[in-house]
């Protein structure tokens, strides 16, 4: 299990690449993984003062999601790990909002099939443009 988990990427994941390609095709330009902002958002759309996190359902503890199941092996470790991720994510969102950034979270399960992906990405564009005057 340790070997498998060590091979999981934190950046440039398939869901992240799907979001990036879609937004780029719609004319959006963005920066990637800005270390200056809390949480190092996956995409930063400076023009729209918007950041996007593309979250894996397991790693970020997506509640009521069929892709998130508490592991049976070493449950104490995983509970601590995932709950600390959730807490860290909430804190980063609060910090970004205090800095007047709009925060959007996209979940891996929202991109899992073509129909869901299209709906999610169309809604994402609406959320980016909402209240920006563009």
PDB file of N, CA and C in Angstrom, residues 9-115:
ATOM      1  N   UNK A   9       0.168  11.373  -7.572  1.00  0.00           N
ATOM      2  CA  UNK A   9       0.666  12.722  -7.803  1.00  0.00           C
ATOM      3  C   UNK A   9      -0.176  13.750  -7.060  1.00  0.00           C
ATOM      4  N   UNK A  10       0.432  14.854  -6.693  1.00  0.00           N
ATOM      5  CA  UNK A  10      -0.289  15.950  -6.056  1.00  0.00           C
ATOM      6  C   UNK A  10      -0.604  17.070  -7.033  1.00  0.00           C
ATOM      7  N   UNK A  11       0.146  17.127  -8.119  1.00  0.00           N
ATOM      8  CA  UNK A  11      -0.051  18.158  -9.135  1.00  0.00           C
ATOM      9  C   UNK A  11      -0.178  17.483 -10.494  1.00  0.00           C
ATOM     10  N   UNK A  12      -0.836  18.196 -11.419  1.00  0.00           N
ATOM     11  CA  UNK A  12      -1.012  17.721 -12.792  1.00  0.00           C
ATOM     12  C   UNK A  12      -1.746  16.382 -12.856  1.00  0.00           C
ATOM     13  N   UNK A  13      -2.735  16.225 -11.992  1.00  0.00           N
ATOM     14  CA  UNK A  13      -3.544  15.011 -11.993  1.00  0.00           C
ATOM     15  C   UNK A  13      -4.490  15.031 -13.188  1.00  0.00           C
ATOM     16  N   UNK A  14      -5.081  13.893 -13.503  1.00  0.00           N
ATOM     17  CA  UNK A  14      -6.020  13.827 -14.627  1.00  0.00           C
ATOM     18  C   UNK A  14      -7.183  14.802 -14.439  1.00  0.00           C
ATOM     19  N   UNK A  15      -7.846  14.830 -13.258  1.00  0.00           N
ATOM     20  CA  UNK A  15      -8.934  15.801 -13.108  1.00  0.00           C
ATOM     21  C   UNK A  15      -8.459  17.254 -13.267  1.00  0.00           C
ATOM     22  N   UNK A  16      -7.292  17.559 -12.730  1.00  0.00           N
ATOM     23  CA  UNK A  16      -6.760  18.914 -12.860  1.00  0.00           C
ATOM     24  C   UNK A  16      -6.507  19.253 -14.332  1.00  0.00           C
ATOM     25  N   UNK A  17      -5.942  18.321 -15.070  1.00  0.00           N
ATOM     26  CA  UNK A  17      -5.665  18.559 -16.489  1.00  0.00           C
ATOM     27  C   UNK A  17      -6.960  18.750 -17.275  1.00  0.00           C
ATOM     28  N   UNK A  18      -8.026  18.028 -16.925  1.00  0.00           N
ATOM     29  CA  UNK A  18      -9.319  18.203 -17.595  1.00  0.00           C
ATOM     30  C   UNK A  18      -9.839  19.625 -17.384  1.00  0.00           C
ATOM     31  N   UNK A  19      -9.743  20.109 -16.162  1.00  0.00           N
ATOM     32  CA  UNK A  19     -10.200  21.471 -15.862  1.00  0.00           C
ATOM     33  C   UNK A  19      -9.340  22.483 -16.614  1.00  0.00           C
ATOM     34  N   UNK A  20      -8.037  22.308 -16.569  1.00  0.00           N
ATOM     35  CA  UNK A  20      -7.136  23.242 -17.233  1.00  0.00           C
ATOM     36  C   UNK A  20      -7.392  23.305 -18.741  1.00  0.00           C
ATOM     37  N   UNK A  21      -7.507  22.165 -19.375  1.00  0.00           N
ATOM     38  CA  UNK A  21      -7.732  22.135 -20.828  1.00  0.00           C
ATOM     39  C   UNK A  21      -9.052  22.805 -21.193  1.00  0.00           C
ATOM     40  N   UNK A  22     -10.091  22.535 -20.417  1.00  0.00           N
ATOM     41  CA  UNK A  22     -11.400  23.122 -20.705  1.00  0.00           C
ATOM     42  C   UNK A  22     -11.336  24.645 -20.574  1.00  0.00           C
ATOM     43  N   UNK A  23     -10.803  25.127 -19.460  1.00  0.00           N
ATOM     44  CA  UNK A  23     -10.753  26.571 -19.254  1.00  0.00           C
ATOM     45  C   UNK A  23      -9.899  27.253 -20.317  1.00  0.00           C
ATOM     46  N   UNK A  24      -8.778  26.643 -20.672  1.00  0.00           N
ATOM     47  CA  UNK A  24      -7.910  27.226 -21.700  1.00  0.00           C
ATOM     48  C   UNK A  24      -8.657  27.299 -23.029  1.00  0.00           C
ATOM     49  N   UNK A  25      -9.419  26.262 -23.348  1.00  0.00           N
ATOM     50  CA  UNK A  25     -10.174  26.239 -24.616  1.00  0.00           C
ATOM     51  C   UNK A  25     -11.254  27.311 -24.645  1.00  0.00           C
ATOM     52  N   UNK A  26     -11.699  27.755 -23.471  1.00  0.00           N
ATOM     53  CA  UNK A  26     -12.721  28.806 -23.373  1.00  0.00           C
ATOM     54  C   UNK A  26     -12.098  30.197 -23.261  1.00  0.00           C
ATOM     55  N   UNK A  27     -10.771  30.275 -23.376  1.00  0.00           N
ATOM     56  CA  UNK A  27     -10.095  31.562 -23.385  1.00  0.00           C
ATOM     57  C   UNK A  27      -9.593  32.040 -22.040  1.00  0.00           C
ATOM     58  N   UNK A  28      -9.738  31.236 -21.005  1.00  0.00           N
ATOM     59  CA  UNK A  28      -9.254  31.632 -19.685  1.00  0.00           C
ATOM     60  C   UNK A  28      -7.753  31.395 -19.609  1.00  0.00           C
ATOM     61  N   UNK A  29      -7.063  32.328 -18.974  1.00  0.00           N
ATOM     62  CA  UNK A  29      -5.639  32.173 -18.737  1.00  0.00           C
ATOM     63  C   UNK A  29      -5.415  32.165 -17.229  1.00  0.00           C
ATOM     64  N   UNK A  30      -4.472  31.380 -16.792  1.00  0.00           N
ATOM     65  CA  UNK A  30      -4.306  31.166 -15.360  1.00  0.00           C
ATOM     66  C   UNK A  30      -2.851  30.855 -15.046  1.00  0.00           C
ATOM     67  N   UNK A  31      -2.544  30.940 -13.763  1.00  0.00           N
ATOM     68  CA  UNK A  31      -1.238  30.520 -13.245  1.00  0.00           C
ATOM     69  C   UNK A  31      -1.466  29.218 -12.488  1.00  0.00           C
ATOM     70  N   UNK A  32      -0.412  28.430 -12.350  1.00  0.00           N
ATOM     71  CA  UNK A  32      -0.526  27.134 -11.687  1.00  0.00           C
ATOM     72  C   UNK A  32       0.206  27.124 -10.356  1.00  0.00           C
ATOM     73  N   UNK A  33      -0.435  26.528  -9.357  1.00  0.00           N
ATOM     74  CA  UNK A  33       0.204  26.187  -8.080  1.00  0.00           C
ATOM     75  C   UNK A  33       0.998  27.352  -7.471  1.00  0.00           C
ATOM     76  N   UNK A  34       0.340  28.476  -7.313  1.00  0.00           N
ATOM     77  CA  UNK A  34       0.988  29.672  -6.783  1.00  0.00           C
ATOM     78  C   UNK A  34       1.351  29.474  -5.313  1.00  0.00           C
ATOM     79  N   UNK A  35       2.629  29.405  -5.036  1.00  0.00           N
ATOM     80  CA  UNK A  35       3.116  29.160  -3.675  1.00  0.00           C
ATOM     81  C   UNK A  35       2.930  30.365  -2.761  1.00  0.00           C
ATOM     82  N   UNK A  36       2.661  31.521  -3.332  1.00  0.00           N
ATOM     83  CA  UNK A  36       2.477  32.739  -2.540  1.00  0.00           C
ATOM     84  C   UNK A  36       1.096  32.775  -1.871  1.00  0.00           C
ATOM     85  N   UNK A  37       0.142  32.008  -2.377  1.00  0.00           N
ATOM     86  CA  UNK A  37      -1.218  32.014  -1.835  1.00  0.00           C
ATOM     87  C   UNK A  37      -1.429  30.833  -0.891  1.00  0.00           C
ATOM     88  N   UNK A  38      -2.259  31.011   0.140  1.00  0.00           N
ATOM     89  CA  UNK A  38      -2.544  29.908   1.064  1.00  0.00           C
ATOM     90  C   UNK A  38      -3.074  28.676   0.328  1.00  0.00           C
ATOM     91  N   UNK A  39      -2.520  27.526   0.637  1.00  0.00           N
ATOM     92  CA  UNK A  39      -2.976  26.279   0.045  1.00  0.00           C
ATOM     93  C   UNK A  39      -2.418  25.969  -1.330  1.00  0.00           C
ATOM     94  N   UNK A  40      -1.633  26.895  -1.879  1.00  0.00           N
ATOM     95  CA  UNK A  40      -1.050  26.694  -3.211  1.00  0.00           C
ATOM     96  C   UNK A  40      -2.115  26.213  -4.200  1.00  0.00           C
ATOM     97  N   UNK A  41      -3.097  27.075  -4.529  1.00  0.00           N
ATOM     98  CA  UNK A  41      -4.214  26.665  -5.393  1.00  0.00           C
ATOM     99  C   UNK A  41      -3.741  26.063  -6.714  1.00  0.00           C
ATOM    100  N   UNK A  42      -4.532  25.112  -7.231  1.00  0.00           N
ATOM    101  CA  UNK A  42      -4.178  24.450  -8.485  1.00  0.00           C
ATOM    102  C   UNK A  42      -4.185  25.436  -9.649  1.00  0.00           C
ATOM    103  N   UNK A  43      -5.199  26.310  -9.691  1.00  0.00           N
ATOM    104  CA  UNK A  43      -5.280  27.325 -10.736  1.00  0.00           C
ATOM    105  C   UNK A  43      -5.578  28.671 -10.097  1.00  0.00           C
ATOM    106  N   UNK A  44      -4.913  29.704 -10.594  1.00  0.00           N
ATOM    107  CA  UNK A  44      -5.140  31.062 -10.115  1.00  0.00           C
ATOM    108  C   UNK A  44      -5.495  31.918 -11.326  1.00  0.00           C
ATOM    109  N   UNK A  45      -6.715  32.433 -11.327  1.00  0.00           N
ATOM    110  CA  UNK A  45      -7.180  33.306 -12.397  1.00  0.00           C
ATOM    111  C   UNK A  45      -7.149  34.735 -11.863  1.00  0.00           C
ATOM    112  N   UNK A  46      -6.011  35.378 -12.019  1.00  0.00           N
ATOM    113  CA  UNK A  46      -5.784  36.699 -11.442  1.00  0.00           C
ATOM    114  C   UNK A  46      -6.804  37.710 -11.951  1.00  0.00           C
ATOM    115  N   UNK A  47      -7.096  37.671 -13.236  1.00  0.00           N
ATOM    116  CA  UNK A  47      -8.037  38.613 -13.854  1.00  0.00           C
ATOM    117  C   UNK A  47      -9.397  38.582 -13.167  1.00  0.00           C
ATOM    118  N   UNK A  48      -9.796  37.414 -12.673  1.00  0.00           N
ATOM    119  CA  UNK A  48     -11.105  37.229 -12.044  1.00  0.00           C
ATOM    120  C   UNK A  48     -11.009  37.141 -10.521  1.00  0.00           C
ATOM    121  N   UNK A  49      -9.806  37.311 -10.000  1.00  0.00           N
ATOM    122  CA  UNK A  49      -9.541  37.191  -8.551  1.00  0.00           C
ATOM    123  C   UNK A  49     -10.164  35.901  -8.004  1.00  0.00           C
ATOM    124  N   UNK A  50      -9.901  34.814  -8.725  1.00  0.00           N
ATOM    125  CA  UNK A  50     -10.486  33.507  -8.418  1.00  0.00           C
ATOM    126  C   UNK A  50      -9.395  32.453  -8.370  1.00  0.00           C
ATOM    127  N   UNK A  51      -9.520  31.564  -7.382  1.00  0.00           N
ATOM    128  CA  UNK A  51      -8.635  30.400  -7.315  1.00  0.00           C
ATOM    129  C   UNK A  51      -9.487  29.137  -7.391  1.00  0.00           C
ATOM    130  N   UNK A  52      -8.892  28.098  -7.947  1.00  0.00           N
ATOM    131  CA  UNK A  52      -9.601  26.825  -8.091  1.00  0.00           C
ATOM    132  C   UNK A  52      -8.741  25.720  -7.504  1.00  0.00           C
ATOM    133  N   UNK A  53      -9.376  24.923  -6.652  1.00  0.00           N
ATOM    134  CA  UNK A  53      -8.755  23.713  -6.132  1.00  0.00           C
ATOM    135  C   UNK A  53      -9.456  22.538  -6.789  1.00  0.00           C
ATOM    136  N   UNK A  54      -8.692  21.625  -7.381  1.00  0.00           N
ATOM    137  CA  UNK A  54      -9.248  20.390  -7.936  1.00  0.00           C
ATOM    138  C   UNK A  54      -8.876  19.294  -6.939  1.00  0.00           C
ATOM    139  N   UNK A  55      -9.872  18.854  -6.172  1.00  0.00           N
ATOM    140  CA  UNK A  55      -9.624  17.961  -5.052  1.00  0.00           C
ATOM    141  C   UNK A  55      -9.920  16.501  -5.379  1.00  0.00           C
ATOM    142  N   UNK A  56      -9.021  15.636  -4.956  1.00  0.00           N
ATOM    143  CA  UNK A  56      -9.281  14.208  -5.005  1.00  0.00           C
ATOM    144  C   UNK A  56     -10.229  13.839  -3.868  1.00  0.00           C
ATOM    145  N   UNK A  57     -11.247  13.061  -4.157  1.00  0.00           N
ATOM    146  CA  UNK A  57     -12.280  12.738  -3.162  1.00  0.00           C
ATOM    147  C   UNK A  57     -11.699  12.007  -1.951  1.00  0.00           C
ATOM    148  N   UNK A  58     -10.765  11.096  -2.168  1.00  0.00           N
ATOM    149  CA  UNK A  58     -10.184  10.356  -1.045  1.00  0.00           C
ATOM    150  C   UNK A  58      -9.323  11.259  -0.180  1.00  0.00           C
ATOM    151  N   UNK A  59      -8.362  11.934  -0.772  1.00  0.00           N
ATOM    152  CA  UNK A  59      -7.371  12.696  -0.023  1.00  0.00           C
ATOM    153  C   UNK A  59      -7.968  13.874   0.731  1.00  0.00           C
ATOM    154  N   UNK A  60      -9.071  14.405   0.219  1.00  0.00           N
ATOM    155  CA  UNK A  60      -9.672  15.580   0.839  1.00  0.00           C
ATOM    156  C   UNK A  60     -10.977  15.250   1.560  1.00  0.00           C
ATOM    157  N   UNK A  61     -11.266  13.959   1.722  1.00  0.00           N
ATOM    158  CA  UNK A  61     -12.397  13.521   2.528  1.00  0.00           C
ATOM    159  C   UNK A  61     -13.742  14.033   2.057  1.00  0.00           C
ATOM    160  N   UNK A  62     -14.031  13.853   0.767  1.00  0.00           N
ATOM    161  CA  UNK A  62     -15.292  14.340   0.197  1.00  0.00           C
ATOM    162  C   UNK A  62     -16.482  13.596   0.815  1.00  0.00           C
ATOM    163  N   UNK A  63     -17.241  14.316   1.618  1.00  0.00           N
ATOM    164  CA  UNK A  63     -18.347  13.722   2.355  1.00  0.00           C
ATOM    165  C   UNK A  63     -19.476  13.279   1.420  1.00  0.00           C
ATOM    166  N   UNK A  64     -20.117  12.169   1.759  1.00  0.00           N
ATOM    167  CA  UNK A  64     -21.245  11.606   1.005  1.00  0.00           C
ATOM    168  C   UNK A  64     -20.887  11.311  -0.450  1.00  0.00           C
ATOM    169  N   UNK A  65     -19.659  10.933  -0.670  1.00  0.00           N
ATOM    170  CA  UNK A  65     -19.179  10.617  -2.016  1.00  0.00           C
ATOM    171  C   UNK A  65     -18.826   9.139  -2.075  1.00  0.00           C
ATOM    172  N   UNK A  66     -19.306   8.425  -3.093  1.00  0.00           N
ATOM    173  CA  UNK A  66     -18.980   7.008  -3.194  1.00  0.00           C
ATOM    174  C   UNK A  66     -17.488   6.724  -3.411  1.00  0.00           C
ATOM    175  N   UNK A  67     -16.743   7.716  -3.847  1.00  0.00           N
ATOM    176  CA  UNK A  67     -15.297   7.531  -4.045  1.00  0.00           C
ATOM    177  C   UNK A  67     -14.500   7.650  -2.747  1.00  0.00           C
ATOM    178  N   UNK A  68     -15.164   8.151  -1.691  1.00  0.00           N
ATOM    179  CA  UNK A  68     -14.465   8.293  -0.417  1.00  0.00           C
ATOM    180  C   UNK A  68     -14.949   7.229   0.559  1.00  0.00           C
ATOM    181  N   UNK A  69     -14.035   6.351   0.920  1.00  0.00           N
ATOM    182  CA  UNK A  69     -14.315   5.300   1.902  1.00  0.00           C
ATOM    183  C   UNK A  69     -13.141   5.289   2.871  1.00  0.00           C
ATOM    184  N   UNK A  70     -13.451   5.256   4.163  1.00  0.00           N
ATOM    185  CA  UNK A  70     -12.377   5.183   5.152  1.00  0.00           C
ATOM    186  C   UNK A  70     -11.643   3.852   4.989  1.00  0.00           C
ATOM    187  N   UNK A  71     -10.337   3.869   4.870  1.00  0.00           N
ATOM    188  CA  UNK A  71      -9.568   2.626   4.724  1.00  0.00           C
ATOM    189  C   UNK A  71      -9.703   1.743   5.968  1.00  0.00           C
ATOM    190  N   UNK A  72      -9.743   0.443   5.736  1.00  0.00           N
ATOM    191  CA  UNK A  72      -9.840  -0.502   6.845  1.00  0.00           C
ATOM    192  C   UNK A  72      -8.472  -0.773   7.456  1.00  0.00           C
ATOM    193  N   UNK A  73      -7.428  -0.721   6.636  1.00  0.00           N
ATOM    194  CA  UNK A  73      -6.076  -0.941   7.158  1.00  0.00           C
ATOM    195  C   UNK A  73      -5.544   0.365   7.752  1.00  0.00           C
ATOM    196  N   UNK A  74      -4.983   0.251   8.923  1.00  0.00           N
ATOM    197  CA  UNK A  74      -4.384   1.378   9.615  1.00  0.00           C
ATOM    198  C   UNK A  74      -5.357   2.566   9.749  1.00  0.00           C
ATOM    199  N   UNK A  75      -6.557   2.313  10.271  1.00  0.00           N
ATOM    200  CA  UNK A  75      -7.601   3.357  10.282  1.00  0.00           C
ATOM    201  C   UNK A  75      -7.242   4.599  11.092  1.00  0.00           C
ATOM    202  N   UNK A  76      -6.470   4.437  12.179  1.00  0.00           N
ATOM    203  CA  UNK A  76      -6.109   5.598  12.994  1.00  0.00           C
ATOM    204  C   UNK A  76      -5.257   6.585  12.190  1.00  0.00           C
ATOM    205  N   UNK A  77      -4.291   6.044  11.466  1.00  0.00           N
ATOM    206  CA  UNK A  77      -3.427   6.890  10.641  1.00  0.00           C
ATOM    207  C   UNK A  77      -4.246   7.652   9.609  1.00  0.00           C
ATOM    208  N   UNK A  78      -5.100   6.936   8.875  1.00  0.00           N
ATOM    209  CA  UNK A  78      -5.853   7.552   7.788  1.00  0.00           C
ATOM    210  C   UNK A  78      -6.864   8.569   8.288  1.00  0.00           C
ATOM    211  N   UNK A  79      -7.503   8.268   9.421  1.00  0.00           N
ATOM    212  CA  UNK A  79      -8.457   9.226   9.966  1.00  0.00           C
ATOM    213  C   UNK A  79      -7.744  10.531  10.332  1.00  0.00           C
ATOM    214  N   UNK A  80      -6.606  10.413  10.999  1.00  0.00           N
ATOM    215  CA  UNK A  80      -5.829  11.597  11.373  1.00  0.00           C
ATOM    216  C   UNK A  80      -5.375  12.364  10.127  1.00  0.00           C
ATOM    217  N   UNK A  81      -4.858  11.643   9.154  1.00  0.00           N
ATOM    218  CA  UNK A  81      -4.345  12.251   7.921  1.00  0.00           C
ATOM    219  C   UNK A  81      -5.440  12.998   7.168  1.00  0.00           C
ATOM    220  N   UNK A  82      -6.556  12.335   6.935  1.00  0.00           N
ATOM    221  CA  UNK A  82      -7.619  12.936   6.117  1.00  0.00           C
ATOM    222  C   UNK A  82      -8.310  14.071   6.860  1.00  0.00           C
ATOM    223  N   UNK A  83      -8.533  13.896   8.162  1.00  0.00           N
ATOM    224  CA  UNK A  83      -9.146  14.986   8.933  1.00  0.00           C
ATOM    225  C   UNK A  83      -8.236  16.215   8.998  1.00  0.00           C
ATOM    226  N   UNK A  84      -6.929  15.994   9.048  1.00  0.00           N
ATOM    227  CA  UNK A  84      -6.013  17.142   9.032  1.00  0.00           C
ATOM    228  C   UNK A  84      -6.021  17.818   7.660  1.00  0.00           C
ATOM    229  N   UNK A  85      -6.181  17.041   6.592  1.00  0.00           N
ATOM    230  CA  UNK A  85      -6.308  17.630   5.252  1.00  0.00           C
ATOM    231  C   UNK A  85      -7.560  18.500   5.164  1.00  0.00           C
ATOM    232  N   UNK A  86      -8.682  17.990   5.687  1.00  0.00           N
ATOM    233  CA  UNK A  86      -9.947  18.729   5.651  1.00  0.00           C
ATOM    234  C   UNK A  86      -9.799  20.039   6.432  1.00  0.00           C
ATOM    235  N   UNK A  87      -9.209  19.957   7.604  1.00  0.00           N
ATOM    236  CA  UNK A  87      -9.004  21.141   8.455  1.00  0.00           C
ATOM    237  C   UNK A  87      -8.109  22.157   7.751  1.00  0.00           C
ATOM    238  N   UNK A  88      -7.018  21.686   7.177  1.00  0.00           N
ATOM    239  CA  UNK A  88      -6.082  22.557   6.451  1.00  0.00           C
ATOM    240  C   UNK A  88      -6.788  23.225   5.270  1.00  0.00           C
ATOM    241  N   UNK A  89      -7.595  22.444   4.528  1.00  0.00           N
ATOM    242  CA  UNK A  89      -8.323  22.997   3.380  1.00  0.00           C
ATOM    243  C   UNK A  89      -9.267  24.115   3.820  1.00  0.00           C
ATOM    244  N   UNK A  90     -10.011  23.887   4.908  1.00  0.00           N
ATOM    245  CA  UNK A  90     -10.945  24.899   5.409  1.00  0.00           C
ATOM    246  C   UNK A  90     -10.213  26.173   5.810  1.00  0.00           C
ATOM    247  N   UNK A  91      -9.082  26.005   6.476  1.00  0.00           N
ATOM    248  CA  UNK A  91      -8.300  27.164   6.900  1.00  0.00           C
ATOM    249  C   UNK A  91      -7.787  27.946   5.687  1.00  0.00           C
ATOM    250  N   UNK A  92      -7.307  27.231   4.664  1.00  0.00           N
ATOM    251  CA  UNK A  92      -6.816  27.895   3.457  1.00  0.00           C
ATOM    252  C   UNK A  92      -7.918  28.657   2.742  1.00  0.00           C
ATOM    253  N   UNK A  93      -9.119  28.090   2.689  1.00  0.00           N
ATOM    254  CA  UNK A  93     -10.250  28.777   2.066  1.00  0.00           C
ATOM    255  C   UNK A  93     -10.548  30.063   2.830  1.00  0.00           C
ATOM    256  N   UNK A  94     -10.585  29.986   4.144  1.00  0.00           N
ATOM    257  CA  UNK A  94     -10.843  31.175   4.968  1.00  0.00           C
ATOM    258  C   UNK A  94      -9.780  32.253   4.733  1.00  0.00           C
ATOM    259  N   UNK A  95      -8.524  31.846   4.696  1.00  0.00           N
ATOM    260  CA  UNK A  95      -7.438  32.808   4.473  1.00  0.00           C
ATOM    261  C   UNK A  95      -7.546  33.467   3.097  1.00  0.00           C
ATOM    262  N   UNK A  96      -7.860  32.674   2.088  1.00  0.00           N
ATOM    263  CA  UNK A  96      -8.003  33.222   0.733  1.00  0.00           C
ATOM    264  C   UNK A  96      -9.178  34.190   0.659  1.00  0.00           C
ATOM    265  N   UNK A  97     -10.286  33.835   1.295  1.00  0.00           N
ATOM    266  CA  UNK A  97     -11.455  34.723   1.290  1.00  0.00           C
ATOM    267  C   UNK A  97     -11.152  36.021   2.032  1.00  0.00           C
ATOM    268  N   UNK A  98     -10.372  35.943   3.109  1.00  0.00           N
ATOM    269  CA  UNK A  98      -9.960  37.157   3.827  1.00  0.00           C
ATOM    270  C   UNK A  98      -9.096  38.049   2.933  1.00  0.00           C
ATOM    271  N   UNK A  99      -8.360  37.439   2.014  1.00  0.00           N
ATOM    272  CA  UNK A  99      -7.540  38.185   1.062  1.00  0.00           C
ATOM    273  C   UNK A  99      -8.344  38.609  -0.171  1.00  0.00           C
ATOM    274  N   UNK A 100      -9.655  38.417  -0.104  1.00  0.00           N
ATOM    275  CA  UNK A 100     -10.592  38.814  -1.160  1.00  0.00           C
ATOM    276  C   UNK A 100     -10.451  38.000  -2.455  1.00  0.00           C
ATOM    277  N   UNK A 101     -10.158  36.721  -2.296  1.00  0.00           N
ATOM    278  CA  UNK A 101     -10.151  35.805  -3.432  1.00  0.00           C
ATOM    279  C   UNK A 101     -11.448  34.997  -3.421  1.00  0.00           C
ATOM    280  N   UNK A 102     -11.992  34.749  -4.589  1.00  0.00           N
ATOM    281  CA  UNK A 102     -13.125  33.837  -4.713  1.00  0.00           C
ATOM    282  C   UNK A 102     -12.535  32.431  -4.836  1.00  0.00           C
ATOM    283  N   UNK A 103     -13.042  31.509  -4.029  1.00  0.00           N
ATOM    284  CA  UNK A 103     -12.509  30.146  -3.998  1.00  0.00           C
ATOM    285  C   UNK A 103     -13.539  29.186  -4.571  1.00  0.00           C
ATOM    286  N   UNK A 104     -13.106  28.383  -5.537  1.00  0.00           N
ATOM    287  CA  UNK A 104     -13.970  27.362  -6.125  1.00  0.00           C
ATOM    288  C   UNK A 104     -13.287  26.015  -5.957  1.00  0.00           C
ATOM    289  N   UNK A 105     -14.052  25.048  -5.477  1.00  0.00           N
ATOM    290  CA  UNK A 105     -13.545  23.680  -5.348  1.00  0.00           C
ATOM    291  C   UNK A 105     -14.241  22.798  -6.375  1.00  0.00           C
ATOM    292  N   UNK A 106     -13.453  22.042  -7.092  1.00  0.00           N
ATOM    293  CA  UNK A 106     -13.974  21.049  -8.031  1.00  0.00           C
ATOM    294  C   UNK A 106     -13.524  19.694  -7.499  1.00  0.00           C
ATOM    295  N   UNK A 107     -14.472  18.759  -7.419  1.00  0.00           N
ATOM    296  CA  UNK A 107     -14.171  17.437  -6.876  1.00  0.00           C
ATOM    297  C   UNK A 107     -13.974  16.436  -8.005  1.00  0.00           C
ATOM    298  N   UNK A 108     -13.065  15.526  -7.769  1.00  0.00           N
ATOM    299  CA  UNK A 108     -12.741  14.457  -8.721  1.00  0.00           C
ATOM    300  C   UNK A 108     -14.003  13.750  -9.225  1.00  0.00           C
ATOM    301  N   UNK A 109     -14.955  13.471  -8.328  1.00  0.00           N
ATOM    302  CA  UNK A 109     -16.168  12.738  -8.726  1.00  0.00           C
ATOM    303  C   UNK A 109     -17.041  13.546  -9.683  1.00  0.00           C
ATOM    304  N   UNK A 110     -16.911  14.871  -9.674  1.00  0.00           N
ATOM    305  CA  UNK A 110     -17.691  15.719 -10.573  1.00  0.00           C
ATOM    306  C   UNK A 110     -17.179  15.645 -12.007  1.00  0.00           C
ATOM    307  N   UNK A 111     -16.023  15.039 -12.185  1.00  0.00           N
ATOM    308  CA  UNK A 111     -15.406  14.936 -13.507  1.00  0.00           C
ATOM    309  C   UNK A 111     -15.337  13.488 -13.981  1.00  0.00           C
ATOM    310  N   UNK A 112     -16.011  12.591 -13.247  1.00  0.00           N
ATOM    311  CA  UNK A 112     -15.813  11.154 -13.454  1.00  0.00           C
ATOM    312  C   UNK A 112     -16.430  10.588 -14.724  1.00  0.00           C
ATOM    313  N   UNK A 113     -17.490  11.217 -15.225  1.00  0.00           N
ATOM    314  CA  UNK A 113     -18.013  10.750 -16.512  1.00  0.00           C
ATOM    315  C   UNK A 113     -18.301  11.959 -17.391  1.00  0.00           C
ATOM    316  N   UNK A 114     -18.475  11.717 -18.670  1.00  0.00           N
ATOM    317  CA  UNK A 114     -18.537  12.810 -19.637  1.00  0.00           C
ATOM    318  C   UNK A 114     -19.673  13.791 -19.350  1.00  0.00           C
ATOM    319  N   UNK A 115     -20.861  13.273 -19.050  1.00  0.00           N
ATOM    320  CA  UNK A 115     -22.017  14.152 -18.817  1.00  0.00           C
ATOM    321  C   UNK A 115     -21.795  15.024 -17.575  1.00  0.00           C
TER     322      UNK A 115
END
